[in-house]
Amino acid sequence: MLDALNALFGRHPERNQATVEIYTWQTCPYCIRAKLLLWWKGVNFTEYKIDGDDAARNQMAERAKGGRTVPQIFINDHHIGGCNDLYQLDGEKKLDPLLAEPAL
């Protein structure tokens, strides 16, 4: 039944092979929106909740080449950007191919 619904909605979670990481704050609406898109696509992702953790935020900023806003999203250790960047990739039909690339 779930396979039929996935096909109906154009979801293909079985194709997702990439390693996805997202740095978030628990109540951040952009973080919630980004995670919702990843969930909708059936992506298993690692979430780093950095609420109030300056050391974790500094580590995120270092990985994100100075980006200090949340969310910060990485696919196969490649910095994607934030929520708007994620949705832009999806709108341009570039997100699914990235998610289909095997983890390094």
Backbone as a ProteinNet text record, in pm:
[ID]
protein_1_A
[PRIMARY]
MLDALNALFGRHPERNQATVEIYTWQTCPYCIRAKLLLWWKGVNFTEYKIDGDDAARNQMAERAKGGRTVPQIFINDHHIGGCNDLYQLDGEKKLDPLLAEPAL
[TERTIARY]
81.7	0	86	190.6	277.2	348.9	391	456.8	363.9	236.8	139.2	120.4	115.2	100.5	224.8	341.5	465	465.9	427.4	423.3	321	207.5	102.3	150.7	225.7	274.1	412.2	467.9	597.5	714.1	695	802	878.7	1009.9	1093.4	1201.4	1160.2	1259.6	1365.1	1334.1	1431	1551	1537.7	1647.6	1746.8	1706.5	1792	1907	2029.1	2147.7	2244.9	2221.2	2314.6	2310.5	2419.6	2426.2	2384.6	2279.4	2226.9	2238.4	2293.5	2307.7	2245.6	2178.7	2114.8	2134.5	2183.5	2198.4	2073.1	2012.1	1884.4	1876.6	1775.7	1723.4	1584.5	1544.2	1419	1296.3	1291.6	1171.8	1185.3	1289.8	1314.3	1218.6	1134.7	1039.2	1107	1222.1	1293.9	1351.3	1396.2	1446	1333.5	1218.7	1102.9	1062.2	1061.4	1023.4	1123.6	1252.4	1354.6	1341.4	1322	1306.4	1179.9	1076.3	952.1	974	1048.1	1076.8	1159.3	1260.5	1342.4	1258.1	1172.5	1083.9	992.5	934	842.5	911.7	1039.3	1114.6	1164.8	1138.2	1179.4	1326.1	1388.2	1531.9	1558	1650.3	1701.1	1814.1	1802.7	1904.8	1948.1	2068.1	2121.5	2097	2031.2	2000.7	2088.7	2151.2	2229.7	2152.8	2093.1	2019.6	2120	2139	2244.7	2189.2	2066.1	2003.3	2093.9	2140.5	2217.8	2355.9	2404.2	2534.8	2634.1	2707.9	2800.3	2909.3	2959.4	3064	3009.6	2888.1	2827.5	2799	2754.3	2727.7	2857.6	2966.3	3096	3142	3120.2	3156.4	3073.6	2944	2857.6	2906.9	2938.2	2983.3	3113.1	3199.8	3325.1	3297	3208	3171.5	3099.4	3018	2934.7	3006.4	3137.4	3219.4	3168.2	3137.9	3097.2	2947.7	2867.4	2722.6	2683.6	2615.2	2579.8	2429.3	2350.8	2206.4	2168.8	2052	2003	1878	1854.1	1935.3	2055.1	2152.6	2262.6	2256.4	2255.1	2229.1	2348.4	2384.9	2495.8	2446.8	2480	2450.2	2583.7	2613.3	2742	2858.1	2848.6	2950.7	2967.7	2876.3	2877.4	2775.7	2819.1	2731.3	2627.7	2500.8	2389.5	2345.4	2346.2	2297.5	2185.8	2086.7	1976.1	1847.2	1737.5	1606.2	1570.2	1587.1	1552.4	1635.9	1763.3	1850.8	1802.8	1760	1709.4	1584.6	1491.9	1369.8	1398.4	1497.7	1535.1	1589.4	1675.8	1726.9	1612.7	1515.4	1401.4	1319.5	1296.3	1220.2	1288.2	1420.5	1498.4	1522.8	1461.1	1475.6	1620	1696.5	1835.4	1854.6	1753.2	1767.7	1764.2	1668.4	1657.6	1784.1	1848.6	1975.5	2083.8	2088.1	2186.4	2157.4	2030	1992.1	2016.5	2018.8	2039.5	2187.9	2277	2419.9	2460	2533.4	2578.2	2666.6	2657.9	2742.5	2888.8	2971.6	3115.6	3179.9
-119.8	0	126.2	129.3	246.5	268.4	160.4	174	237.9	199.6	256.6	406	444.6	586.6	665.7	607.6	674.9	698.1	597.9	612.1	717.9	719.3	815.5	958.6	981.5	1115.7	1145.7	1052.9	1075.6	1068.3	1000.7	983.7	855.9	861.1	744	732.5	702.5	696.8	588.6	487	379.5	427.8	538.4	592.6	673.6	716.4	801.5	720.6	757.8	689.8	784.6	912.4	1012.2	1019.5	1066.7	1098.4	1244.2	1268	1403.2	1441.8	1561.3	1615	1753.6	1785.4	1916	1966.9	2090.3	2157.8	2240.5	2227.3	2291.8	2352.9	2436.9	2478.3	2420.5	2375.8	2302.8	2382.2	2511.1	2589.5	2675.4	2659.4	2738.2	2695.1	2786.7	2747.7	2704.2	2762.2	2720.7	2580	2547.7	2412.9	2310.7	2345	2255.6	2235.7	2343.5	2335.6	2250	2266.7	2188.2	2039.8	2010.6	1870.6	1809.8	1890.5	1841	1798.6	1877.5	1839.2	1710.9	1701.6	1580.9	1460.1	1478.5	1369.7	1328.3	1427.1	1398.2	1313.8	1340	1266.4	1132.3	1103	975.2	967.9	1082	1088.8	1059.9	970.1	950.5	1050.2	1134.2	1236.3	1239.1	1291.2	1311.5	1456.5	1476.3	1611.3	1645	1762.4	1815.3	1933.6	1915	2022.8	2105.1	2229.2	2310.7	2424	2413.5	2516.6	2555.5	2680.2	2730.9	2670.9	2591.6	2526.3	2600.8	2693.8	2776.9	2695.6	2592.6	2509.2	2439	2386.1	2319.2	2419.7	2539.8	2642.7	2682.9	2693.6	2726.5	2615.3	2490	2377.5	2382.5	2410.5	2422.6	2534	2649.4	2764.5	2733.6	2658.8	2619.8	2530.8	2433.7	2345.2	2421.2	2521.4	2595.4	2719.4	2722.8	2832.9	2968.8	2973.9	3098.4	3112.4	3025.6	3033.8	3006.3	3101.7	3086.5	3075.2	3089.5	3075.4	2928.3	2895.2	2758.3	2758.6	2649.6	2529	2544.8	2460.5	2442.1	2295.3	2270.5	2136.3	2089.8	1963.4	1901.7	1771.9	1751.4	1625.5	1567.6	1447.8	1383.3	1477.8	1544	1636	1761	1783.8	1904.5	2002.7	2123.6	2224.1	2270.5	2248.8	2288.1	2429.9	2465.6	2595.7	2577.5	2666	2662	2612.5	2643	2596	2644.8	2774.8	2827.7	2763.9	2738.4	2673.3	2531.6	2461.2	2325.4	2324.6	2415.3	2423	2469.1	2554.8	2597.7	2479.6	2400.2	2280.1	2187.7	2172.1	2086.3	2144	2273.4	2337.9	2328.6	2326.4	2314.3	2168.9	2076.3	1931.5	1883.7	1949.8	1911.7	1838.4	1840.8	1778.7	1626.5	1569.9	1424.4	1358.3	1413.1	1352	1356.5	1464.1	1470.7	1365.2	1347.3	1248.3	1104.8	1085.4	951.6	913.4	1010.4	980.6	902.5	792.6	713.5	795.1	765.2	831.8	802.5	897.4	883.2	783.3
0	0	0	86	93	-39.7	-105.5	-235	-337	-334.5	-427.4	-400.2	-272.7	-239.1	-278.4	-254.3	-294.8	-445.1	-521.7	-666.8	-708.2	-643.9	-675	-653.5	-546.6	-514.8	-573.5	-650.5	-712.3	-616	-505.2	-406.6	-436.8	-424.2	-449.5	-342	-218.5	-110.2	-130.9	-207.7	-230.7	-312.2	-380.1	-461.1	-377.8	-259.7	-175.9	-117.7	-155.9	-106.5	-37.8	-51.8	0.4	152.8	207.8	349.5	364.6	441.5	459.3	606.1	628.8	764.2	766.6	877.1	890.4	1032.7	1042.6	1170.8	1193.7	1311.6	1337.2	1476.6	1492.4	1622.1	1628.4	1742.6	1758.1	1713.7	1741.2	1710.2	1584.4	1510.7	1389.6	1278.3	1227.1	1122.7	993.1	960.7	839.9	855.7	976.3	1004.4	989.5	1045.2	1037.4	892.3	815.3	673.4	593.3	619.4	549.8	584.3	713	754.4	695.1	680.9	621	475.9	399.4	260.9	256.3	341.5	344.2	385	485	527.5	412.9	343	232.7	125.1	103.1	2.2	55	182.3	239.6	272.5	297.2	325.1	472.6	497.8	633.2	651.7	752.2	771.9	917.5	937.6	1071.3	1107.8	1221	1266.6	1386	1377	1488	1545	1661.7	1728	1807.4	1765.7	1825.5	1912	1955.2	2038.9	2155.5	2156.7	2269.9	2287.1	2192.6	2203.6	2113.7	2173	2095.3	2026	2091.7	2031	1907	1914.8	1798.6	1687.6	1724.9	1623.9	1553.6	1628.3	1568.3	1474.1	1514.2	1427.9	1298.7	1311.1	1194.7	1103.9	1161.5	1083.5	1009.1	1073.7	1008.3	887	904	791.9	682	722	627.6	573.3	587.5	537.4	585.6	715.2	778	800.7	742.2	760.3	904.8	967	1108.4	1129.4	1023.1	1036.9	1026.8	1079.1	1067.8	981.3	911.2	906.4	813.1	833	738.4	698.3	568.3	515.9	433.2	454.9	382.2	320	193.6	125.1	79.6	127.6	100.6	130.9	245.5	296.9	210.6	115.5	32.6	90.4	116.5	176.2	73.8	107.1	20.2	51.6	178.5	222.9	322.2	314.7	408.2	345.7	411.6	369	228.8	203.8	72.1	-37.8	-8.9	-106.2	-136.5	-31.8	-47.8	-137.1	-109.9	-189.6	-332.6	-349.1	-484	-564	-501.4	-568.6	-608.5	-519	-549.8	-664.8	-663.7	-770.2	-905.4	-904.2	-1028.1	-1067.3	-992.7	-1018.4	-1003.1	-916.6	-893.2	-760.7	-674	-543	-551.4	-623	-630.8	-683.7	-790.1	-833.1	-725.8	-647.3	-538.1	-433.3	-401.5	-300.9	-348.6	-478.9	-535.2	-542.3	-526.2	-531.9	-407.6	-427.2	-310.6	-218.8	-91.6	6.9	-23.4	10.4	-16.9	74.7
[MASK]
++++++++++++++++++++++++++++++++++++++++++++++++++++++++++++++++++++++++++++++++++++++++++++++++++++++++

